[in-house]
Amino acid sequence: TQRVRKIWSDNAPTDKPTVVFRLLRKTALMADYEVVPEIQPGDNTRTLPNGSDTVHWTDLPATDEQGNAYSYSVEEGQFNAAGEFIHLIPENYRAELRVVALYDGAGHENGTELVVTNNWQETSFTAKKTWSDDAPTLKPDVELVLRQNGELYETAGEPRLLHDGETEVTWEHLPLYYYKEVNGVIEECAYDYSVDEIHVPESYDKIIVSETEILNDYHPVMLEARKSFDLSLAMPEFAGEKLLPETVRFSLYKTTWDAATGVTSMRKYDEVVVDGMVDDQITDGGEVQEWLYIWKRLPKYYDVIDEHGNHSRRENEFRIVEEWIPQNYELLETKDVSEADALRWNVSNRYRNGFTAHKVWDIGDRTAASLGGLPPVSIQLYRGIVLEDGTRIETDIWSEIVGEPVTLNGVADENILGQSRETTQENSLIWTYTWFDLEIYGAFPDARLTDYGIAAGDRVKYFYYVEEERGTTGPDGFSLDVLSSTSDTLVNRLDKTSFRAEKRWRNGPVDTRPAVEFVLYADYLDPATGMKTEPVRVGSITLDGVADMEGEVAGWD
């Protein structure tokens, strides 16, 4: 009887491969072992499945025909597709064979046991993260992944997150070898490991220094926006008065990819107020000269994920839009004057006594296209009276209509300077209409304002304001904010919208993830200022990874 016992090294994976032992023999007169001849097909092999550790052969001859004693051994392998035995040690193992003597109860030697030990071959891999010298002190979190022979290795190479200040990461217990068939011959090859960075931080380029090091090179985008004013048409009545506006606003648009629709579009990224005063301290952006604003650290790239889950990055495009045209001005030009090494935009306004109405669509994270477009709206211009001390008389007491209602549809009219027209900028959710050459002064026609010291025929100064479809609630599906009678801004807010949040987990146990609570906050556009308010809590919901009727449409979503 010949028994064979299999031992796996402690670091071997839990699931062991099925192995086949083939029996060998030799005598002292033989130079090498020979395969024991088959009497019945397959009787010289034994299969050892996962979970088993012993096989044996019985009734083996002790000597050859000449009486020479046999010693027995085994070779390890597997069956090929044709059912033929191939001498092949399990992938990424090394084998060691020992002959152990067996003894009976009296202590006498009683045969041998062959012990085959398979040792799992493993290594570790350490990767290094470096940054260019001009990178900001605070570094973004980055995620490094391990590649095995160029492919993402997920078995033991989970992505590793490096926080600010962390520069190295190590993957342990990686297999060293694999089998590859070359011209019909199975060869053992060593795995090639390398590090990669899938999601490169904004404003950085990835440079693979070596298989073990990745450098992030800092390349932020800088953009200048300059404001100029043309006062050549100012009326004589304003001689000596300060005509420049106190502030102007620049809206910065950039390319944005919408994960929900897969569509890339230009959307508002930032809005700044410029007041003609140079800022003292400028880090990410500020007014570096009078009416010249610069963004210093804009993201160079944006990420896109295709239908197969593949990530790619594209270079951002930027555009300056003046959505809030200063009162008494018309927009002359918004022009891209960028050069090869610098992004620059010029925005020019010309003074032209007039009034600009702003129609603001507050649709949250939705797009106009997702709503099937925005409906046209009708607005009416009015004027009231302002006293010498700047007090405006309530419009309930006195106001009058100026001209006919006008309709806005979100598309600028032909650019005929000086003519009242819609001046909405492309893709903007702030529609604008400007009236020009409006009267500054007039003669009051009756005596209704004697309490204010104004008699019939006195010269009065006008102010202008606008209302939308007076007495209605605005377009279907929208609420019209209640506005004061001195407003140049109308806000239509979408009555209902939806908001989606998704919980993602990295590492950790899969089956014992805790329930989490999401808290929803909302802000809105203040019609008086056109700026967003501080967020207000709307409600909360608990997610447990199981779809339900409460809002969790899928696990953790």
XYZ file of N, CA and C in Angstrom, residues 5-206:
606
model
N -0.222 12.000 1.085
C -0.924 13.040 1.840
C -0.550 14.422 1.287
N -1.561 15.265 1.162
C -1.369 16.626 0.611
C -1.429 17.637 1.752
N -0.486 18.556 1.773
C -0.459 19.667 2.727
C -0.383 20.967 1.919
N -1.253 21.918 2.292
C -1.224 23.240 1.664
C -0.629 24.234 2.661
N 0.174 25.166 2.173
C 0.773 26.173 3.067
C -0.317 27.029 3.691
N -0.010 27.604 4.863
C -1.008 28.364 5.619
C -1.511 29.594 4.866
N -0.698 30.161 3.992
C -1.111 31.373 3.282
C -1.861 31.080 1.994
N -2.154 29.825 1.729
C -2.845 29.462 0.493
C -4.294 29.924 0.550
N -4.897 30.225 -0.599
C -6.323 30.595 -0.621
C -7.203 29.496 -0.031
N -8.379 29.867 0.430
C -9.296 28.910 1.041
C -9.728 27.837 0.053
N -10.056 28.231 -1.153
C -10.448 27.273 -2.182
C -9.201 26.698 -2.836
N -9.052 25.388 -2.712
C -7.872 24.722 -3.271
C -8.213 24.112 -4.626
N -7.241 24.072 -5.527
C -7.501 23.454 -6.826
C -7.561 21.918 -6.708
N -8.308 21.304 -7.602
C -8.298 19.837 -7.694
C -6.986 19.398 -8.326
N -6.313 18.422 -7.703
C -5.039 17.934 -8.230
C -5.147 16.437 -8.519
N -4.272 15.981 -9.389
C -4.210 14.565 -9.762
C -2.807 14.068 -9.474
N -2.717 12.932 -8.774
C -1.431 12.283 -8.529
C -1.295 11.090 -9.469
N -0.111 10.943 -10.066
C 0.185 9.751 -10.862
C 1.322 8.990 -10.184
N 1.140 7.690 -10.080
C 2.076 6.859 -9.326
C 3.317 6.520 -10.162
N 4.492 6.642 -9.529
C 5.774 6.325 -10.148
C 6.473 5.242 -9.310
N 7.473 4.519 -9.952
C 8.254 3.514 -9.210
C 9.650 3.416 -9.799
N 10.562 2.866 -8.974
C 11.916 2.586 -9.454
C 12.561 1.595 -8.503
N 13.596 0.937 -9.022
C 14.432 0.061 -8.195
C 15.793 0.707 -8.068
N 16.638 0.126 -7.268
C 17.990 0.662 -7.073
C 18.799 0.617 -8.347
N 18.403 -0.277 -9.267
C 19.150 -0.404 -10.517
C 18.704 0.597 -11.578
N 17.606 1.300 -11.329
C 17.044 2.239 -12.317
C 17.538 3.658 -12.030
N 17.837 4.403 -13.098
C 18.324 5.774 -12.923
C 17.194 6.718 -12.552
N 16.012 6.551 -13.126
C 14.881 7.447 -12.894
C 13.631 6.637 -12.612
N 12.655 7.349 -12.062
C 11.349 6.756 -11.826
C 10.624 6.559 -13.158
N 9.811 5.502 -13.197
C 8.958 5.261 -14.352
C 7.501 5.293 -13.903
N 6.616 5.566 -14.866
C 5.183 5.556 -14.576
C 4.740 4.122 -14.382
N 4.020 3.866 -13.305
C 3.505 2.516 -13.064
C 2.519 2.167 -14.173
N 2.723 1.059 -14.861
C 1.819 0.705 -15.963
C 0.384 0.495 -15.481
N -0.545 0.859 -16.369
C -1.956 0.681 -16.052
C -2.352 -0.775 -16.289
N -3.085 -1.373 -15.357
C -3.729 -2.665 -15.575
C -5.157 -2.415 -16.046
N -5.812 -1.488 -15.364
C -7.115 -0.984 -15.788
C -6.950 0.517 -16.063
N -7.697 1.053 -17.042
C -7.538 2.493 -17.358
C -7.690 3.368 -16.105
N -6.684 4.196 -15.894
C -6.739 5.177 -14.809
C -6.359 4.632 -13.455
N -5.902 3.373 -13.359
C -5.611 2.864 -12.021
C -4.260 3.329 -11.487
N -3.480 4.037 -12.307
C -2.229 4.599 -11.787
C -2.365 6.073 -11.412
N -3.587 6.629 -11.420
C -3.818 8.029 -11.008
C -4.876 8.072 -9.928
N -4.785 9.107 -9.117
C -5.782 9.365 -8.088
C -6.079 10.874 -8.090
N -7.374 11.199 -8.011
C -7.779 12.615 -8.000
C -8.062 13.049 -6.573
N -7.529 14.230 -6.245
C -7.710 14.781 -4.899
C -8.511 16.083 -5.028
N -9.812 16.049 -4.737
C -10.624 17.277 -4.857
C -10.394 18.214 -3.679
N -10.888 19.448 -3.833
C -10.786 20.439 -2.758
C -11.463 19.895 -1.496
N -10.771 19.972 -0.378
C -11.315 19.486 0.888
C -10.780 18.141 1.294
N -10.164 17.414 0.382
C -9.562 16.118 0.710
C -8.052 16.286 0.844
N -7.427 15.354 1.585
C -5.981 15.491 1.768
C -5.222 14.176 1.618
N -5.909 13.051 1.325
C -5.201 11.771 1.271
C -5.738 10.912 0.136
N -4.822 10.246 -0.571
C -5.158 9.200 -1.535
C -4.235 8.014 -1.260
N -4.595 6.830 -1.795
C -3.710 5.675 -1.601
C -3.946 4.657 -2.711
N -2.909 3.815 -2.880
C -2.957 2.667 -3.782
C -2.716 1.396 -2.948
N -3.407 0.340 -3.266
C -3.240 -0.929 -2.540
C -2.807 -2.028 -3.505
N -2.330 -3.120 -2.892
C -1.928 -4.321 -3.655
C -0.864 -4.010 -4.697
N 0.091 -3.179 -4.324
C 1.190 -2.864 -5.227
C 2.296 -3.907 -5.078
N 2.916 -4.307 -6.185
C 4.037 -5.279 -6.068
C 5.201 -4.666 -5.299
N 5.828 -5.456 -4.440
C 6.952 -4.955 -3.641
C 8.262 -5.032 -4.399
N 8.375 -5.987 -5.390
C 9.627 -6.150 -6.149
C 9.300 -6.331 -7.608
N 10.359 -6.233 -8.426
C 10.173 -6.551 -9.843
C 10.366 -8.044 -10.033
N 10.351 -8.515 -11.282
C 10.435 -9.959 -11.545
C 11.765 -10.549 -11.118
N 12.791 -9.711 -11.021
C 14.105 -10.190 -10.598
C 14.286 -10.086 -9.082
N 13.255 -9.600 -8.385
C 13.340 -9.512 -6.937
C 13.899 -8.206 -6.418
N 14.100 -7.225 -7.289
C 14.595 -5.921 -6.847
C 13.437 -5.126 -6.227
N 13.671 -4.561 -5.063
C 12.611 -3.877 -4.330
C 12.244 -2.554 -5.015
N 10.936 -2.332 -5.063
C 10.450 -1.060 -5.613
C 10.381 -0.006 -4.502
N 10.697 1.226 -4.892
C 10.319 2.395 -4.082
C 9.344 3.202 -4.933
N 8.330 3.750 -4.272
C 7.276 4.434 -5.007
C 7.315 5.947 -4.752
N 6.862 6.697 -5.742
C 6.740 8.157 -5.628
C 5.534 8.590 -6.462
N 5.271 9.887 -6.487
C 4.159 10.419 -7.292
C 4.606 11.695 -7.993
N 3.906 12.008 -9.045
C 4.037 13.329 -9.673
C 2.660 13.970 -9.688
N 2.648 15.297 -9.597
C 1.405 16.051 -9.457
C 1.047 16.684 -10.798
N -0.227 16.655 -11.121
C -0.622 17.240 -12.389
C -2.128 17.388 -12.510
N -2.595 17.312 -13.761
C -4.026 17.451 -14.036
C -4.323 16.791 -15.376
N -5.615 16.586 -15.634
C -6.028 16.027 -16.921
C -6.331 17.168 -17.899
N -5.893 16.984 -19.141
C -6.241 17.977 -20.153
C -7.619 17.685 -20.727
N -8.015 18.469 -21.737
C -9.353 18.308 -22.311
C -9.562 16.939 -22.930
N -8.467 16.299 -23.351
C -8.565 14.972 -23.957
C -8.511 13.863 -22.915
N -8.434 14.220 -21.646
C -8.374 13.215 -20.592
C -6.988 12.678 -20.347
N -5.981 13.327 -20.905
C -4.602 12.887 -20.736
C -3.975 13.579 -19.536
N -3.126 12.842 -18.821
C -2.453 13.400 -17.657
C -1.323 14.319 -18.110
N -1.250 15.494 -17.481
C -0.177 16.451 -17.742
C 0.517 16.735 -16.417
N 1.814 16.591 -16.408
C 2.581 16.898 -15.189
C 2.633 18.413 -15.016
N 1.883 18.933 -14.035
C 1.765 20.380 -13.867
C 1.396 20.679 -12.420
N 2.267 21.380 -11.731
C 1.991 21.790 -10.356
C 0.899 22.858 -10.391
N -0.023 22.895 -9.406
C -1.075 23.924 -9.408
C -0.497 25.327 -9.573
N -1.260 26.161 -10.287
C -0.794 27.511 -10.625
C -0.430 28.307 -9.375
N 0.758 28.940 -9.430
C 1.293 29.817 -8.376
C 1.667 29.053 -7.105
N 1.926 27.745 -7.251
C 2.418 26.956 -6.124
C 3.799 26.402 -6.452
N 4.548 26.106 -5.405
C 5.755 25.304 -5.499
C 5.497 24.021 -4.710
N 6.035 22.887 -5.201
C 5.762 21.590 -4.568
C 7.033 21.034 -3.929
N 6.843 20.388 -2.790
C 7.933 19.735 -2.069
C 7.471 18.329 -1.674
N 8.270 17.310 -2.017
C 7.921 15.922 -1.721
C 8.842 15.370 -0.644
N 8.223 14.771 0.386
C 8.983 14.118 1.460
C 8.483 12.685 1.630
N 9.419 11.797 1.991
C 9.078 10.401 2.277
C 9.138 10.222 3.784
N 8.012 9.853 4.357
C 7.908 9.703 5.809
C 7.679 8.229 6.131
N 8.503 7.682 7.018
C 8.372 6.275 7.412
C 7.150 6.084 8.303
N 6.455 4.953 8.127
C 5.308 4.591 8.957
C 5.691 3.431 9.871
N 5.141 3.401 11.045
C 5.489 2.371 12.034
C 4.234 1.705 12.556
N 4.361 0.405 12.904
C 3.234 -0.308 13.479
C 3.190 -0.088 14.982
N 2.256 -0.753 15.638
C 2.090 -0.562 17.070
C 3.284 -0.994 17.891
N 4.090 -1.908 17.346
C 5.278 -2.386 18.072
C 6.502 -1.536 17.804
N 6.329 -0.515 16.960
C 7.450 0.364 16.672
C 8.289 -0.092 15.511
N 7.798 -1.060 14.768
C 8.556 -1.509 13.606
C 8.102 -0.754 12.356
N 9.071 -0.428 11.486
C 8.736 0.301 10.257
C 7.789 -0.541 9.414
N 6.723 0.138 8.932
C 5.682 -0.585 8.200
C 5.258 0.229 6.974
N 6.186 0.459 6.081
C 5.882 1.204 4.856
C 6.213 2.684 4.987
N 5.820 3.416 3.936
C 6.113 4.855 3.894
C 4.862 5.628 3.478
N 4.894 6.909 3.803
C 3.862 7.853 3.348
C 4.552 8.958 2.564
N 3.997 9.269 1.410
C 4.526 10.376 0.614
C 3.752 11.647 0.979
N 4.466 12.673 1.408
C 3.849 13.952 1.806
C 4.212 15.007 0.769
N 3.203 15.508 0.084
C 3.413 16.547 -0.928
C 2.898 17.868 -0.356
N 3.798 18.825 -0.193
C 3.443 20.143 0.341
C 3.447 21.171 -0.797
N 2.318 21.851 -0.945
C 2.238 22.930 -1.947
C 2.317 24.271 -1.227
N 3.296 25.064 -1.576
C 3.522 26.375 -0.962
C 3.046 27.479 -1.912
N 2.066 28.277 -1.438
C 1.524 29.392 -2.220
C 2.586 30.485 -2.336
N 2.814 30.956 -3.558
C 3.822 31.974 -3.824
C 3.164 33.357 -3.845
N 3.618 34.259 -3.000
C 2.992 35.574 -2.928
C 4.031 36.664 -2.769
N 3.578 37.888 -3.064
C 4.433 39.064 -2.948
C 3.580 40.241 -2.499
N 4.209 41.364 -2.312
C 3.502 42.610 -2.010
C 3.921 43.661 -3.037
N 3.111 44.707 -3.121
C 3.389 45.775 -4.095
C 3.122 47.110 -3.430
N 4.104 47.976 -3.435
C 3.985 49.303 -2.831
C 4.027 50.366 -3.918
N 3.038 51.260 -3.885
C 2.955 52.346 -4.867
C 3.144 53.684 -4.166
N 3.669 54.624 -4.909
C 3.984 55.941 -4.360
C 3.214 57.017 -5.115
N 2.656 57.973 -4.382
C 1.967 59.125 -4.969
C 2.795 60.380 -4.724
N 3.083 61.118 -5.791
C 3.823 62.378 -5.672
C 3.047 63.487 -6.366
N 3.375 64.732 -6.007
C 2.680 65.912 -6.532
C 3.721 66.901 -7.062
N 3.333 67.664 -8.070
C 4.231 68.689 -8.595
C 4.457 69.769 -7.535
N 5.586 70.458 -7.635
C 5.983 71.431 -6.606
C 4.998 72.588 -6.479
N 4.301 72.937 -7.557
C 3.403 74.090 -7.509
C 1.980 73.714 -7.089
N 1.761 72.464 -6.695
C 0.428 72.049 -6.273
C 0.067 72.716 -4.952
N -1.221 72.991 -4.708
C -1.647 73.588 -3.432
C -1.219 72.723 -2.254
N -1.088 73.366 -1.101
C -0.666 72.639 0.099
C -1.655 71.550 0.460
N -2.942 71.866 0.400
C -3.969 70.875 0.683
C -4.241 70.062 -0.577
N -3.956 68.766 -0.494
C -4.117 67.906 -1.660
C -5.491 67.234 -1.641
N -6.075 67.011 -2.811
C -7.351 66.281 -2.856
C -7.147 64.799 -2.568
N -8.209 64.143 -2.119
C -8.156 62.689 -1.959
C -8.017 62.045 -3.336
N -7.211 61.000 -3.413
C -7.039 60.274 -4.670
C -7.220 58.788 -4.401
N -7.630 58.082 -5.426
C -7.857 56.649 -5.321
C -6.935 55.934 -6.293
N -6.074 55.081 -5.744
C -5.145 54.308 -6.560
C -5.676 52.887 -6.717
N -5.462 52.335 -7.901
C -5.891 50.968 -8.178
C -4.683 50.167 -8.643
N -4.792 48.858 -8.476
C -3.713 47.952 -8.851
C -4.051 47.283 -10.176
N -3.065 47.232 -11.042
C -3.228 46.513 -12.312
C -2.322 45.287 -12.307
N -2.875 44.187 -12.826
C -2.125 42.941 -12.973
C -2.059 42.614 -14.457
N -0.847 42.631 -14.976
C -0.654 42.459 -16.429
C -1.486 43.457 -17.223
N -1.586 44.670 -16.690
C -2.271 45.750 -17.381
C -3.757 45.830 -17.125
N -4.374 44.797 -16.538
C -5.805 44.789 -16.269
C -6.056 45.094 -14.795
N -7.202 45.760 -14.526
C -7.561 46.033 -13.140
C -7.641 44.728 -12.366
N -6.947 44.677 -11.219
C -6.903 43.471 -10.403
C -7.813 43.663 -9.205
N -8.913 42.921 -9.177
C -9.930 43.141 -8.152
C -9.911 42.092 -7.056
N -9.253 40.934 -7.283
C -9.288 39.855 -6.298
C -8.677 40.292 -4.968
N -7.486 40.884 -5.025
C -6.835 41.346 -3.793
C -6.312 42.765 -3.954
N -6.766 43.422 -4.992
C -6.241 44.751 -5.263
C -7.292 45.826 -5.160
N -8.070 45.806 -4.069
C -9.125 46.802 -3.904
C -8.554 48.212 -4.027
N -9.352 49.156 -4.589
C -8.870 50.541 -4.662
C -8.488 51.051 -3.273
N -7.451 51.840 -3.212
C -6.974 52.392 -1.947
C -7.070 53.918 -2.004
N -7.671 54.489 -0.964
C -7.879 55.937 -0.896
C -6.736 56.568 -0.125
N -6.102 57.571 -0.735
C -5.051 58.333 -0.073
C -5.591 59.710 0.268
N -5.538 60.056 1.547
C -5.973 61.363 1.982
C -4.801 62.348 1.908
N -5.099 63.614 2.135
C -4.080 64.664 2.086
C -2.887 64.281 2.955
N -1.692 64.314 2.371
C -0.483 64.011 3.125
C -0.026 62.576 3.015
N -0.896 61.659 2.586
C -0.500 60.261 2.449
C 0.129 60.044 1.077
N 1.241 59.321 1.054
C 2.019 59.205 -0.181
C 2.256 57.776 -0.630
N 1.943 56.780 0.209
C 2.224 55.400 -0.177
C 1.057 54.487 0.163
N 0.955 53.419 -0.597
C -0.048 52.395 -0.330
C 0.554 51.051 -0.729
N 0.209 49.994 0.032
C 0.765 48.662 -0.216
C -0.360 47.642 -0.323
N -0.254 46.806 -1.349
C -1.146 45.651 -1.483
C -0.363 44.401 -1.077
N -0.949 43.585 -0.226
C -0.289 42.372 0.279
C -0.902 41.125 -0.347
N -0.179 40.003 -0.194
C -0.665 38.661 -0.553
C -1.085 38.575 -2.018
N -0.218 39.035 -2.878
C -0.498 38.986 -4.311
C 0.164 37.748 -4.921
N -0.520 37.037 -5.820
C 0.104 35.870 -6.465
C 1.261 36.292 -7.361
N 2.258 35.378 -7.451
C 3.470 35.701 -8.219
C 3.425 35.193 -9.657
N 2.813 34.011 -9.872
C 2.960 33.353 -11.173
C 1.612 32.953 -11.757
N 1.621 32.755 -13.064
C 0.445 32.236 -13.772
C 0.939 31.396 -14.949
N 0.046 30.546 -15.438
C 0.372 29.697 -16.584
C -0.151 30.327 -17.866
N 0.638 30.175 -18.917
C 0.246 30.666 -20.238
C 0.670 29.640 -21.279
N -0.223 29.382 -22.218
C 0.089 28.425 -23.277
C 0.741 29.135 -24.447
N 1.915 28.688 -24.829
C 2.663 29.278 -25.935
C 3.007 28.161 -26.923
N 2.433 28.247 -28.118
C 2.681 27.244 -29.172
C 2.401 25.832 -28.666
N 1.294 25.704 -27.924
C 0.898 24.390 -27.436
C 1.612 23.937 -26.184
N 2.528 24.747 -25.677
C 3.291 24.400 -24.471
C 2.876 25.334 -23.344
N 2.585 24.777 -22.169
C 2.199 25.591 -21.016
C 3.456 26.065 -20.303
N 3.593 27.381 -20.179
C 4.757 27.969 -19.532
C 4.330 28.755 -18.299
N 5.210 28.799 -17.324
C 4.959 29.605 -16.124
C 5.559 30.993 -16.325
N 4.746 32.031 -16.075
C 5.193 33.403 -16.249
C 4.961 34.180 -14.952
N 5.760 35.213 -14.746
C 5.605 36.063 -13.551
C 4.616 37.183 -13.843
N 3.717 37.455 -12.892
C 2.780 38.564 -13.026
C 3.534 39.896 -13.015
N 3.019 40.827 -13.797
C 3.547 42.191 -13.798
C 2.527 43.096 -13.121
N 2.907 43.756 -12.036
C 2.013 44.634 -11.295
C 2.386 46.096 -11.529
N 1.348 46.943 -11.569
C 1.572 48.382 -11.737
C 0.427 49.129 -11.069
N 0.662 50.395 -10.767
C -0.347 51.230 -10.112
C -0.970 52.163 -11.146
N -2.233 52.518 -10.895
C -2.915 53.449 -11.789
C -3.864 54.309 -10.963
N -4.242 55.424 -11.547
C -5.174 56.360 -10.924
C -6.318 56.562 -11.918
N -7.512 56.082 -11.557
C -8.633 56.107 -12.495
C -9.264 57.494 -12.558
N -9.583 58.066 -11.411
C -10.255 59.365 -11.356
C -9.230 60.428 -10.956
N -8.672 61.089 -11.950
C -7.648 62.095 -11.699
C -8.305 63.356 -11.159
N -7.768 63.971 -10.097
C -8.392 65.172 -9.525
C -8.493 66.303 -10.544
N -9.508 67.148 -10.331
C -9.679 68.314 -11.199
C -8.413 69.170 -11.184
N -8.081 69.697 -12.349
C -6.949 70.610 -12.535
C -5.599 69.916 -12.427
N -5.589 68.582 -12.411
C -4.326 67.839 -12.386
C -4.230 66.944 -13.613
N -2.998 66.739 -14.076
C -2.715 65.748 -15.090
C -1.997 64.571 -14.441
N -2.261 63.387 -14.938
C -1.615 62.184 -14.408
C -0.367 61.873 -15.223
